[in-house]
mmCIF file of C-alpha atoms in Angstrom:
data_model
loop_
_atom_site.group_PDB
_atom_site.id
_atom_site.type_symbol
_atom_site.label_atom_id
_atom_site.label_comp_id
_atom_site.label_asym_id
_atom_site.label_seq_id
_atom_site.Cartn_x
_atom_site.Cartn_y
_atom_site.Cartn_z
ATOM 1 C CA UNK A 387 -0.088 0.200 -0.079
ATOM 2 C CA UNK A 388 1.365 3.410 -0.806
ATOM 3 C CA UNK A 389 1.958 6.158 1.244
ATOM 4 C CA UNK A 390 -0.467 8.295 -0.172
ATOM 5 C CA UNK A 391 -2.734 5.517 0.477
ATOM 6 C CA UNK A 392 -2.066 5.386 4.052
ATOM 7 C CA UNK A 393 -2.088 8.838 4.759
ATOM 8 C CA UNK A 394 -6.152 8.300 2.948
ATOM 9 C CA UNK A 395 -6.820 5.903 5.388
ATOM 10 C CA UNK A 396 -5.746 7.753 8.283
ATOM 11 C CA UNK A 397 -7.875 10.705 7.065
ATOM 12 C CA UNK A 398 -10.890 8.241 6.554
ATOM 13 C CA UNK A 399 -10.396 6.924 9.930
ATOM 14 C CA UNK A 400 -10.240 10.560 11.767
ATOM 15 C CA UNK A 401 -13.376 11.506 9.983
ATOM 16 C CA UNK A 402 -15.182 8.683 10.655
ATOM 17 C CA UNK A 403 -14.438 9.167 14.621
ATOM 18 C CA UNK A 404 -15.271 12.271 14.222
ATOM 19 C CA UNK A 405 -18.802 11.691 13.023
ATOM 20 C CA UNK A 406 -19.965 10.020 16.138
ATOM 21 C CA UNK A 407 -17.822 11.600 18.929
ATOM 22 C CA UNK A 408 -17.155 15.423 19.790
ATOM 23 C CA UNK A 409 -13.077 15.142 20.331
ATOM 24 C CA UNK A 410 -12.561 18.647 20.532
ATOM 25 C CA UNK A 411 -9.514 19.569 18.621
ATOM 26 C CA UNK A 412 -7.689 18.218 15.616
ATOM 27 C CA UNK A 413 -4.872 16.754 17.134
ATOM 28 C CA UNK A 414 -7.616 14.360 19.611
ATOM 29 C CA UNK A 415 -8.661 13.055 16.036
ATOM 30 C CA UNK A 416 -5.349 12.713 14.904
ATOM 31 C CA UNK A 417 -4.434 11.172 17.734
ATOM 32 C CA UNK A 418 -6.996 8.630 18.216
ATOM 33 C CA UNK A 419 -6.492 8.076 14.226
ATOM 34 C CA UNK A 420 -3.052 6.765 14.799
ATOM 35 C CA UNK A 421 -3.588 4.652 17.901
ATOM 36 C CA UNK A 422 -6.437 2.871 15.548
ATOM 37 C CA UNK A 423 -3.706 2.219 13.115
ATOM 38 C CA UNK A 424 -0.892 1.528 15.825
ATOM 39 C CA UNK A 425 -3.348 -1.264 16.714
ATOM 40 C CA UNK A 426 -2.869 -3.156 13.414
ATOM 41 C CA UNK A 427 0.591 -2.891 13.521
ATOM 42 C CA UNK A 428 1.230 -3.168 17.604
ATOM 43 C CA UNK A 429 3.902 -6.456 17.262
ATOM 44 C CA UNK A 430 6.410 -3.953 15.237
ATOM 45 C CA UNK A 431 7.288 -2.429 18.324
ATOM 46 C CA UNK A 432 8.277 -3.181 22.093
ATOM 47 C CA UNK A 433 6.249 -0.429 23.889
ATOM 48 C CA UNK A 434 2.569 0.153 22.846
ATOM 49 C CA UNK A 435 0.742 3.306 24.456
ATOM 50 C CA UNK A 436 -2.253 3.005 26.327
ATOM 51 C CA UNK A 437 -5.101 5.367 24.911
ATOM 52 C CA UNK A 438 -6.505 7.022 28.245
ATOM 53 C CA UNK A 439 -10.271 8.226 27.293
ATOM 54 C CA UNK A 440 -11.231 10.283 30.441
ATOM 55 C CA UNK A 441 -13.968 12.966 31.400
ATOM 56 C CA UNK A 442 -14.471 14.729 34.678
ATOM 57 C CA UNK A 443 -18.650 13.360 34.147
ATOM 58 C CA UNK A 444 -21.038 10.724 32.888
ATOM 59 C CA UNK A 445 -21.973 11.658 29.319
ATOM 60 C CA UNK A 446 -18.925 12.621 27.576
ATOM 61 C CA UNK A 447 -18.812 10.602 24.835
ATOM 62 C CA UNK A 448 -16.326 7.575 26.407
ATOM 63 C CA UNK A 449 -18.285 4.831 25.667
ATOM 64 C CA UNK A 450 -19.649 5.673 22.405
ATOM 65 C CA UNK A 451 -15.858 6.488 21.582
ATOM 66 C CA UNK A 452 -14.931 2.526 22.476
ATOM 67 C CA UNK A 453 -18.283 1.737 20.230
ATOM 68 C CA UNK A 454 -16.493 3.391 17.622
ATOM 69 C CA UNK A 455 -13.052 1.840 18.323
ATOM 70 C CA UNK A 456 -14.695 -1.823 18.329
ATOM 71 C CA UNK A 457 -15.409 -1.163 14.665
ATOM 72 C CA UNK A 458 -12.053 0.071 13.560
ATOM 73 C CA UNK A 459 -9.344 -1.865 15.930
ATOM 74 C CA UNK A 460 -7.332 -5.082 15.066
ATOM 75 C CA UNK A 461 -9.609 -8.306 17.416
ATOM 76 C CA UNK A 462 -11.237 -5.497 19.692
ATOM 77 C CA UNK A 463 -12.481 -7.211 22.927
ATOM 78 C CA UNK A 464 -14.884 -4.906 24.899
ATOM 79 C CA UNK A 465 -14.886 -5.116 28.656
ATOM 80 C CA UNK A 466 -16.286 -3.168 31.645
ATOM 81 C CA UNK A 467 -14.958 -3.401 35.403
ATOM 82 C CA UNK A 468 -13.418 -6.358 34.083
ATOM 83 C CA UNK A 469 -11.944 -9.215 36.984
ATOM 84 C CA UNK A 470 -8.046 -9.647 37.084
ATOM 85 C CA UNK A 471 -8.472 -13.582 36.114
ATOM 86 C CA UNK A 472 -10.540 -12.652 32.980
ATOM 87 C CA UNK A 473 -7.847 -9.826 31.774
ATOM 88 C CA UNK A 474 -4.900 -12.160 31.829
ATOM 89 C CA UNK A 475 -5.784 -15.106 30.301
ATOM 90 C CA UNK A 476 -8.239 -12.869 27.403
ATOM 91 C CA UNK A 477 -4.646 -11.348 26.904
ATOM 92 C CA UNK A 478 -2.277 -14.050 26.979
ATOM 93 C CA UNK A 479 -4.417 -16.272 24.644
ATOM 94 C CA UNK A 480 -5.665 -13.777 22.062
ATOM 95 C CA UNK A 481 -3.561 -10.529 22.341
ATOM 96 C CA UNK A 482 -6.449 -8.216 21.248
ATOM 97 C CA UNK A 483 -7.090 -4.675 21.513
ATOM 98 C CA UNK A 484 -8.660 -4.371 24.745
ATOM 99 C CA UNK A 485 -11.502 -1.804 25.283
ATOM 100 C CA UNK A 486 -11.883 -1.457 28.835
ATOM 101 C CA UNK A 487 -14.801 0.701 30.018
ATOM 102 C CA UNK A 488 -15.976 1.941 33.363
ATOM 103 C CA UNK A 489 -11.930 2.049 34.669
ATOM 104 C CA UNK A 490 -12.871 4.026 37.488
ATOM 105 C CA UNK A 491 -15.057 1.031 39.215
ATOM 106 C CA UNK A 492 -11.507 -1.210 38.974
ATOM 107 C CA UNK A 493 -9.497 1.713 40.564
ATOM 108 C CA UNK A 494 -12.159 3.401 42.792
ATOM 109 C CA UNK A 495 -12.458 3.916 46.492
ATOM 110 C CA UNK A 496 -15.331 1.161 46.154
ATOM 111 C CA UNK A 497 -12.725 -1.439 44.963
ATOM 112 C CA UNK A 498 -10.761 -2.721 48.513
ATOM 113 C CA UNK A 499 -7.766 -3.609 46.562
ATOM 114 C CA UNK A 500 -7.757 -0.548 44.971
ATOM 115 C CA UNK A 501 -7.339 -2.507 41.523
ATOM 116 C CA UNK A 502 -3.753 -3.326 42.411
ATOM 117 C CA UNK A 503 -3.522 -6.219 40.348
ATOM 118 C CA UNK A 504 -4.854 -4.787 37.537
ATOM 119 C CA UNK A 505 -2.562 -1.564 37.837
ATOM 120 C CA UNK A 506 0.184 -4.117 38.062
ATOM 121 C CA UNK A 507 -0.847 -6.223 34.719
ATOM 122 C CA UNK A 508 -1.118 -2.728 33.071
ATOM 123 C CA UNK A 509 2.061 -1.847 33.789
ATOM 124 C CA UNK A 510 3.587 -4.828 32.904
ATOM 125 C CA UNK A 511 1.340 -4.750 29.637
ATOM 126 C CA UNK A 512 2.808 -1.546 28.396
ATOM 127 C CA UNK A 513 6.395 -3.178 27.155
ATOM 128 C CA UNK A 514 6.915 -6.355 25.346
ATOM 129 C CA UNK A 515 8.739 -9.031 27.010
ATOM 130 C CA UNK A 516 7.575 -8.101 30.665
ATOM 131 C CA UNK A 517 5.416 -11.070 31.706
ATOM 132 C CA UNK A 518 2.569 -11.143 34.420
ATOM 133 C CA UNK A 519 3.459 -13.721 36.843
ATOM 134 C CA UNK A 520 0.664 -15.783 38.917
ATOM 135 C CA UNK A 521 0.388 -18.787 41.181
ATOM 136 C CA UNK A 522 -2.187 -21.260 39.085
ATOM 137 C CA UNK A 523 -3.690 -24.319 40.918
ATOM 138 C CA UNK A 524 -3.747 -27.853 39.414
ATOM 139 C CA UNK A 525 -6.082 -29.758 41.548
ATOM 140 C CA UNK A 526 -4.198 -29.714 45.230
ATOM 141 C CA UNK A 527 -0.720 -28.471 43.445
ATOM 142 C CA UNK A 528 0.157 -24.731 43.233
ATOM 143 C CA UNK A 529 2.318 -23.569 40.314
ATOM 144 C CA UNK A 530 4.042 -20.184 39.383
ATOM 145 C CA UNK A 531 2.885 -19.246 35.634
ATOM 146 C CA UNK A 532 3.613 -16.329 33.382
ATOM 147 C CA UNK A 533 1.314 -14.429 30.921
ATOM 148 C CA UNK A 534 2.392 -12.434 28.052
ATOM 149 C CA UNK A 535 -0.116 -9.333 28.572
ATOM 150 C CA UNK A 536 1.522 -7.029 26.007
ATOM 151 C CA UNK A 537 -1.273 -5.703 23.721
ATOM 152 C CA UNK A 538 -3.233 -2.263 22.800
ATOM 153 C CA UNK A 539 -5.315 -1.035 25.390
ATOM 154 C CA UNK A 540 -8.173 1.692 25.117
ATOM 155 C CA UNK A 541 -8.772 2.578 28.751
ATOM 156 C CA UNK A 542 -12.366 4.920 29.760
ATOM 157 C CA UNK A 543 -12.443 6.200 33.041
ATOM 158 C CA UNK A 544 -14.330 9.063 34.954
ATOM 159 C CA UNK A 545 -11.382 10.933 36.025
ATOM 160 C CA UNK A 546 -7.362 9.976 36.018
ATOM 161 C CA UNK A 547 -5.730 6.308 36.262
ATOM 162 C CA UNK A 548 -3.384 5.297 38.708
ATOM 163 C CA UNK A 549 0.040 7.418 38.107
ATOM 164 C CA UNK A 550 1.619 4.659 36.591
ATOM 165 C CA UNK A 551 -0.818 3.422 34.190
ATOM 166 C CA UNK A 552 -1.576 7.636 33.351
ATOM 167 C CA UNK A 553 1.868 7.656 32.931
ATOM 168 C CA UNK A 554 1.959 4.983 30.275
ATOM 169 C CA UNK A 555 -1.043 6.490 28.204
ATOM 170 C CA UNK A 556 -1.729 8.891 25.542
ATOM 171 C CA UNK A 557 -5.104 11.117 27.211
ATOM 172 C CA UNK A 558 -8.122 11.877 25.245
ATOM 173 C CA UNK A 559 -9.767 14.436 27.705
ATOM 174 C CA UNK A 560 -13.642 14.214 26.755
ATOM 175 C CA UNK A 561 -15.988 17.030 27.645
ATOM 176 C CA UNK A 562 -19.844 16.851 27.348
ATOM 177 C CA UNK A 563 -20.872 17.832 23.844
ATOM 178 C CA UNK A 564 -21.924 21.341 23.478
ATOM 179 C CA UNK A 565 -25.314 22.400 21.770
ATOM 180 C CA UNK A 566 -23.490 23.637 19.101
ATOM 181 C CA UNK A 567 -21.483 20.788 18.483
ATOM 182 C CA UNK A 568 -23.703 18.478 16.892
ATOM 183 C CA UNK A 569 -23.177 14.661 15.582
ATOM 184 C CA UNK A 570 -24.737 11.966 14.251
ATOM 185 C CA UNK A 571 -26.824 9.796 15.811
ATOM 186 C CA UNK A 572 -24.908 6.583 16.440
ATOM 187 C CA UNK A 573 -26.637 3.345 15.044
ATOM 188 C CA UNK A 574 -24.633 -0.030 15.357
ATOM 189 C CA UNK A 575 -25.344 -1.417 12.176
ATOM 190 C CA UNK A 576 -25.036 1.342 10.142
ATOM 191 C CA UNK A 577 -21.795 2.471 11.757
ATOM 192 C CA UNK A 578 -20.366 -1.160 11.358
ATOM 193 C CA UNK A 579 -21.591 -1.131 7.685
ATOM 194 C CA UNK A 580 -19.742 2.417 6.923
ATOM 195 C CA UNK A 581 -16.301 1.346 9.313
ATOM 196 C CA UNK A 582 -15.928 -1.982 6.930
ATOM 197 C CA UNK A 583 -14.109 -0.917 4.273
ATOM 198 C CA UNK A 584 -11.817 1.031 6.930
ATOM 199 C CA UNK A 585 -10.929 -1.795 9.201
ATOM 200 C CA UNK A 586 -10.511 -3.816 5.880
ATOM 201 C CA UNK A 587 -8.177 -1.824 4.416
ATOM 202 C CA UNK A 588 -6.474 -1.464 8.150
ATOM 203 C CA UNK A 589 -5.821 -5.398 7.883
ATOM 204 C CA UNK A 590 -4.373 -5.129 4.244
ATOM 205 C CA UNK A 591 -2.075 -2.448 5.338
ATOM 206 C CA UNK A 592 -1.081 -4.603 8.329
ATOM 207 C CA UNK A 593 -0.068 -7.196 6.034
ATOM 208 C CA UNK A 594 2.100 -5.178 3.699
ATOM 209 C CA UNK A 595 3.669 -2.157 5.977
ATOM 210 C CA UNK A 596 6.850 -2.435 7.671
ATOM 211 C CA UNK A 597 7.406 0.543 9.606
ATOM 212 C CA UNK A 598 10.858 1.769 10.896
ATOM 213 C CA UNK A 599 11.949 0.904 14.125
ATOM 214 C CA UNK A 600 12.709 4.394 15.061
ATOM 215 C CA UNK A 601 10.944 7.684 14.439
ATOM 216 C CA UNK A 602 12.127 11.356 15.371
ATOM 217 C CA UNK A 603 10.533 12.022 18.643
ATOM 218 C CA UNK A 604 10.364 16.018 19.710
ATOM 219 C CA UNK A 605 13.255 16.811 22.093
ATOM 220 C CA UNK A 606 10.587 18.563 24.321
ATOM 221 C CA UNK A 607 8.554 14.747 25.114
ATOM 222 C CA UNK A 608 9.637 13.502 28.328
ATOM 223 C CA UNK A 609 11.107 9.879 28.070
ATOM 224 C CA UNK A 610 8.322 8.373 29.092
ATOM 225 C CA UNK A 611 5.768 10.160 26.484
ATOM 226 C CA UNK A 612 8.869 9.702 23.799
ATOM 227 C CA UNK A 613 8.376 5.977 24.034
ATOM 228 C CA UNK A 614 4.393 6.134 24.148
ATOM 229 C CA UNK A 615 4.575 8.177 20.802
ATOM 230 C CA UNK A 616 7.042 6.721 18.552
ATOM 231 C CA UNK A 617 5.245 3.894 17.446
ATOM 232 C CA UNK A 618 2.170 6.557 16.362
ATOM 233 C CA UNK A 619 4.848 8.737 14.962
ATOM 234 C CA UNK A 620 6.558 6.073 12.882
ATOM 235 C CA UNK A 621 3.244 5.540 11.414
ATOM 236 C CA UNK A 622 2.603 9.258 10.753
ATOM 237 C CA UNK A 623 6.002 9.445 8.940
ATOM 238 C CA UNK A 624 4.730 6.361 6.892
ATOM 239 C CA UNK A 625 1.740 8.078 6.096
ATOM 240 C CA UNK A 626 3.256 11.344 4.807
ATOM 241 C CA UNK A 627 1.272 14.190 3.433
ATOM 242 C CA UNK A 628 0.359 16.091 6.302
ATOM 243 C CA UNK A 629 0.705 13.171 9.063
ATOM 244 C CA UNK A 630 3.877 13.839 10.265
ATOM 245 C CA UNK A 631 3.862 17.073 11.196
ATOM 246 C CA UNK A 632 -0.127 16.284 12.668
ATOM 247 C CA UNK A 633 1.182 13.784 14.609
ATOM 248 C CA UNK A 634 4.157 15.745 16.426
ATOM 249 C CA UNK A 635 1.593 18.561 16.808
ATOM 250 C CA UNK A 636 -0.840 16.131 18.652
ATOM 251 C CA UNK A 637 1.931 14.505 20.865
ATOM 252 C CA UNK A 638 2.898 18.403 22.073
ATOM 253 C CA UNK A 639 -0.588 19.244 22.279
ATOM 254 C CA UNK A 640 -1.663 15.980 24.233
ATOM 255 C CA UNK A 641 1.246 15.828 26.279
ATOM 256 C CA UNK A 642 0.882 19.786 27.094
ATOM 257 C CA UNK A 643 3.802 20.544 26.013
ATOM 258 C CA UNK A 644 2.398 22.872 23.160
ATOM 259 C CA UNK A 645 0.302 24.178 25.864
ATOM 260 C CA UNK A 646 3.217 25.909 27.320
ATOM 261 C CA UNK A 647 4.725 27.157 24.236
ATOM 262 C CA UNK A 648 1.609 28.766 23.061
ATOM 263 C CA UNK A 649 1.027 30.037 26.676
ATOM 264 C CA UNK A 650 4.458 31.670 26.075
ATOM 265 C CA UNK A 651 3.983 32.984 23.235
ATOM 266 C CA UNK A 652 0.510 34.501 24.440
ATOM 267 C CA UNK A 653 2.244 36.487 27.440
ATOM 268 C CA UNK A 654 4.587 37.770 24.629
ATOM 269 C CA UNK A 655 1.201 39.081 22.719
ATOM 270 C CA UNK A 656 -0.200 40.816 25.953
ATOM 271 C CA UNK A 657 3.636 42.639 26.327
ATOM 272 C CA UNK A 658 3.299 43.542 22.612
ATOM 273 C CA UNK A 659 -0.410 45.132 23.355
ATOM 274 C CA UNK A 660 0.947 46.731 26.458
ATOM 275 C CA UNK A 661 3.078 48.785 24.468
ATOM 276 C CA UNK A 662 0.835 49.732 21.512
ATOM 277 C CA UNK A 663 -1.742 51.115 24.355
ATOM 278 C CA UNK A 664 1.009 52.869 25.439
ATOM 279 C CA UNK A 665 2.390 54.533 22.451
ATOM 280 C CA UNK A 666 -0.645 55.400 21.420
ATOM 281 C CA UNK A 667 -1.864 56.771 24.808
ATOM 282 C CA UNK A 668 -5.253 55.375 24.350
ATOM 283 C CA UNK A 669 -8.189 53.388 25.809
ATOM 284 C CA UNK A 670 -9.528 51.932 22.962
ATOM 285 C CA UNK A 671 -8.356 49.753 20.330
ATOM 286 C CA UNK A 672 -10.007 48.453 17.170
ATOM 287 C CA UNK A 673 -8.949 44.802 16.338
ATOM 288 C CA UNK A 674 -8.204 45.290 12.440
ATOM 289 C CA UNK A 675 -5.868 48.568 13.886
ATOM 290 C CA UNK A 676 -4.065 46.162 16.256
ATOM 291 C CA UNK A 677 -3.544 43.443 13.915
ATOM 292 C CA UNK A 678 -2.071 46.152 11.604
ATOM 293 C CA UNK A 679 0.457 47.415 13.863
ATOM 294 C CA UNK A 680 1.701 43.770 14.637
ATOM 295 C CA UNK A 681 2.141 42.996 11.001
ATOM 296 C CA UNK A 682 3.776 46.250 10.157
ATOM 297 C CA UNK A 683 7.280 45.820 9.148
ATOM 298 C CA UNK A 684 8.587 48.273 11.454
ATOM 299 C CA UNK A 685 7.225 46.012 14.193
ATOM 300 C CA UNK A 686 10.070 43.681 14.258
ATOM 301 C CA UNK A 687 9.803 42.732 18.313
ATOM 302 C CA UNK A 688 8.250 39.474 17.630
ATOM 303 C CA UNK A 689 7.566 37.568 14.450
ATOM 304 C CA UNK A 690 3.882 37.907 14.391
ATOM 305 C CA UNK A 691 4.072 38.100 10.611
ATOM 306 C CA UNK A 692 5.347 34.769 10.803
ATOM 307 C CA UNK A 693 2.581 33.303 12.519
ATOM 308 C CA UNK A 694 0.200 30.539 10.923
ATOM 309 C CA UNK A 695 2.429 29.063 8.599
ATOM 310 C CA UNK A 696 3.527 32.552 7.072
ATOM 311 C CA UNK A 697 0.104 34.200 6.730
ATOM 312 C CA UNK A 698 0.147 36.514 9.653
ATOM 313 C CA UNK A 699 -1.238 36.395 12.904
ATOM 314 C CA UNK A 700 -5.102 36.354 12.306
ATOM 315 C CA UNK A 701 -8.273 37.609 14.646
ATOM 316 C CA UNK A 702 -8.876 33.632 15.293
ATOM 317 C CA UNK A 703 -5.348 33.209 16.546
ATOM 318 C CA UNK A 704 -5.386 36.683 18.592
ATOM 319 C CA UNK A 705 -8.552 35.098 20.076
ATOM 320 C CA UNK A 706 -7.007 31.730 20.872
ATOM 321 C CA UNK A 707 -4.234 33.263 22.505
ATOM 322 C CA UNK A 708 -6.206 35.694 24.604
ATOM 323 C CA UNK A 709 -8.871 33.344 25.656
ATOM 324 C CA UNK A 710 -6.886 31.951 28.347
ATOM 325 C CA UNK A 711 -6.744 35.556 29.880
ATOM 326 C CA UNK A 712 -10.325 36.124 29.642
ATOM 327 C CA UNK A 713 -10.038 38.747 26.862
ATOM 328 C CA UNK A 714 -12.452 38.611 23.953
ATOM 329 C CA UNK A 715 -13.055 41.347 21.551
ATOM 330 C CA UNK A 716 -15.992 43.653 21.695
ATOM 331 C CA UNK A 717 -18.342 45.186 19.930
ATOM 332 C CA UNK A 718 -16.718 49.340 20.429
ATOM 333 C CA UNK A 719 -17.508 52.739 19.302
ATOM 334 C CA UNK A 720 -14.146 54.223 18.434
ATOM 335 C CA UNK A 721 -14.109 57.588 15.987
ATOM 336 C CA UNK A 722 -18.435 57.176 15.218
ATOM 337 C CA UNK A 723 -17.803 53.747 13.795
ATOM 338 C CA UNK A 724 -19.066 50.753 15.396
ATOM 339 C CA UNK A 725 -16.290 47.965 15.033
ATOM 340 C CA UNK A 726 -14.764 44.812 17.204
ATOM 341 C CA UNK A 727 -11.901 45.719 19.666
ATOM 342 C CA UNK A 728 -10.487 46.185 22.895
ATOM 343 C CA UNK A 729 -10.642 48.066 25.835
ATOM 344 C CA UNK A 730 -7.799 48.784 27.904
ATOM 345 C CA UNK A 731 -9.270 47.821 30.947
ATOM 346 C CA UNK A 732 -10.080 44.263 29.611
ATOM 347 C CA UNK A 733 -6.131 43.867 30.198
ATOM 348 C CA UNK A 734 -5.555 45.394 33.410
ATOM 349 C CA UNK A 735 -5.833 42.186 34.903
ATOM 350 C CA UNK A 736 -3.787 40.166 32.655
ATOM 351 C CA UNK A 737 -0.924 42.860 32.620
ATOM 352 C CA UNK A 738 -0.409 42.721 36.110
ATOM 353 C CA UNK A 739 -0.652 39.137 36.808
ATOM 354 C CA UNK A 740 1.699 37.896 33.872
ATOM 355 C CA UNK A 741 4.194 41.003 32.988
ATOM 356 C CA UNK A 742 6.958 42.389 34.657
ATOM 357 C CA UNK A 743 6.102 45.476 36.480
ATOM 358 C CA UNK A 744 6.698 48.890 34.271
ATOM 359 C CA UNK A 745 9.866 50.931 35.020
ATOM 360 C CA UNK A 746 9.497 53.440 37.761
ATOM 361 C CA UNK A 747 7.008 50.671 39.465
ATOM 362 C CA UNK A 748 8.304 50.735 42.821
ATOM 363 C CA UNK A 749 7.749 47.416 43.367
ATOM 364 C CA UNK A 750 9.271 45.787 40.261
ATOM 365 C CA UNK A 751 12.024 44.178 42.485
ATOM 366 C CA UNK A 752 9.396 42.111 44.365
ATOM 367 C CA UNK A 753 9.469 38.623 43.994
ATOM 368 C CA UNK A 754 8.300 36.351 40.916
ATOM 369 C CA UNK A 755 4.574 36.394 40.498
ATOM 370 C CA UNK A 756 2.181 33.373 41.000
ATOM 371 C CA UNK A 757 2.302 32.579 36.848
ATOM 372 C CA UNK A 758 6.190 32.516 36.886
ATOM 373 C CA UNK A 759 6.068 30.301 39.811
ATOM 374 C CA UNK A 760 3.793 27.845 37.888
ATOM 375 C CA UNK A 761 5.653 27.913 34.993
ATOM 376 C CA UNK A 762 9.007 27.167 36.863
ATOM 377 C CA UNK A 763 6.812 24.354 38.650
ATOM 378 C CA UNK A 764 6.282 23.293 35.632
ATOM 379 C CA UNK A 765 9.471 22.862 34.170
ATOM 380 C CA UNK A 766 9.765 26.303 32.000
ATOM 381 C CA UNK A 767 12.752 28.375 32.422
ATOM 382 C CA UNK A 768 11.300 31.648 33.532
ATOM 383 C CA UNK A 769 13.971 35.062 33.633
ATOM 384 C CA UNK A 770 12.881 38.133 34.326
ATOM 385 C CA UNK A 771 14.898 41.113 33.058
ATOM 386 C CA UNK A 772 14.670 44.151 34.533
ATOM 387 C CA UNK A 773 15.061 47.139 31.853
ATOM 388 C CA UNK A 774 17.508 49.690 31.971
ATOM 389 C CA UNK A 775 18.231 52.955 30.285
ATOM 390 C CA UNK A 776 20.053 51.310 27.363
ATOM 391 C CA UNK A 777 17.264 48.847 27.130
ATOM 392 C CA UNK A 778 14.827 51.455 25.662
ATOM 393 C CA UNK A 779 14.908 52.419 21.784
ATOM 394 C CA UNK A 780 13.441 55.535 20.845
ATOM 395 C CA UNK A 781 9.694 56.132 20.840
ATOM 396 C CA UNK A 782 9.671 54.201 23.978
ATOM 397 C CA UNK A 783 9.636 50.749 22.909
ATOM 398 C CA UNK A 784 11.805 47.986 24.126
ATOM 399 C CA UNK A 785 15.197 46.787 22.879
ATOM 400 C CA UNK A 786 14.229 43.299 20.837
ATOM 401 C CA UNK A 787 17.849 41.850 21.492
ATOM 402 C CA UNK A 788 16.416 41.615 25.315
ATOM 403 C CA UNK A 789 13.946 39.141 23.912
ATOM 404 C CA UNK A 790 15.226 35.548 22.579
ATOM 405 C CA UNK A 791 13.814 34.297 19.311
ATOM 406 C CA UNK A 792 16.662 32.016 18.566
ATOM 407 C CA UNK A 793 15.576 28.938 16.202
ATOM 408 C CA UNK A 794 11.621 30.705 16.442
ATOM 409 C CA UNK A 795 11.535 29.603 20.181
ATOM 410 C CA UNK A 796 10.201 32.081 22.417
ATOM 411 C CA UNK A 797 11.180 32.205 25.757
ATOM 412 C CA UNK A 798 8.987 33.992 28.564
ATOM 413 C CA UNK A 799 10.952 36.869 29.035
ATOM 414 C CA UNK A 800 8.762 40.026 28.298
ATOM 415 C CA UNK A 801 10.380 43.672 28.926
ATOM 416 C CA UNK A 802 8.136 46.192 28.034
ATOM 417 C CA UNK A 803 8.494 49.745 28.869
ATOM 418 C CA UNK A 804 5.264 51.408 30.068
ATOM 419 C CA UNK A 805 5.952 54.994 30.869
ATOM 420 C CA UNK A 806 3.631 57.013 33.294
ATOM 421 C CA UNK A 807 0.966 58.611 31.106
ATOM 422 C CA UNK A 808 -2.539 59.763 31.213
ATOM 423 C CA UNK A 809 -4.580 57.753 28.534
ATOM 424 C CA UNK A 810 -6.602 59.761 25.903
ATOM 425 C CA UNK A 811 -9.257 58.582 23.933
#
């Protein structure tokens, strides 16, 4: 099967899943599609990442996603609240794709032993060649026997799994569907008919495709996450087209790395907006005017022209970056015209929480903010430079050499002159 056919098959898999489950992002859909393919090719690798399907409450689509996986994966075996004896014998005999629902009942408080034996089985089943030992009775005699429990496993639960299992998983976090997020009504017979050609194509592919033993894994991923994602990224590389970049973006997003990167970029955007408000000495700014300034050739502090694959920062991208701060464009009256834009007061809280104090602030030597402390606890280096006279360029902007943009990676350093002034409309 050609790489283009593999790419098309992954596309079809992602589309099928999105018909019946609100996955919330393209990265989630791509990750689950790659995991479906991995279920057919897992025996080519020494590790198999689990798919941890989780939500904070019922009615979020966990069971529905398992039903979709049942129609697409290799030799699926659905189980709910399974016993230990059933689990290790089924896996040892059939090496299926295990679809385990209601895992919270296994590891919850009502289970007296906390599911420790099943947790041990799942820990061992992550890597090939790690047997699960049990004492087996033969009449009146007892003997020790090992069971091979290596196979793909999708595990649905309300809340987190035990840390050792969670750490071996690609986490699919689902939320309850909103009214504006329609999905098709799931009818098993119809869905089975539509999934059949996709499943058949995966079966053919599994007999023909040999994946590389290693794949280039983003350096930002921790070791355990790198082990988990490598088999999926090998498949993404074999598929070609958009899938190598899709796979790596999904790996960074679902591992929490991309959020930190966008979080840092969002702080840089806040600083640039603060500079623009200060230089113009205004209290309101139209969205289109703000973007014009950020994308202007003379505004070279940060590469907003290179955002969005070279197409430049757009309103949707700005909205996504500012949304975590609770800042959204609103209808304003500026210059006798109704436009979408921002009030300075919308940014007051974010400026005080996430940016270094302005020059002249007597508290500028105070301890790091809570936000910086949180980033440091997450392993992100945070460094705050105190501005000096040499840091200020003509027009009151900050010297861009203080900000590191080497290799397109932006650090969390943000120094912006905020001179005392009285805003004018």
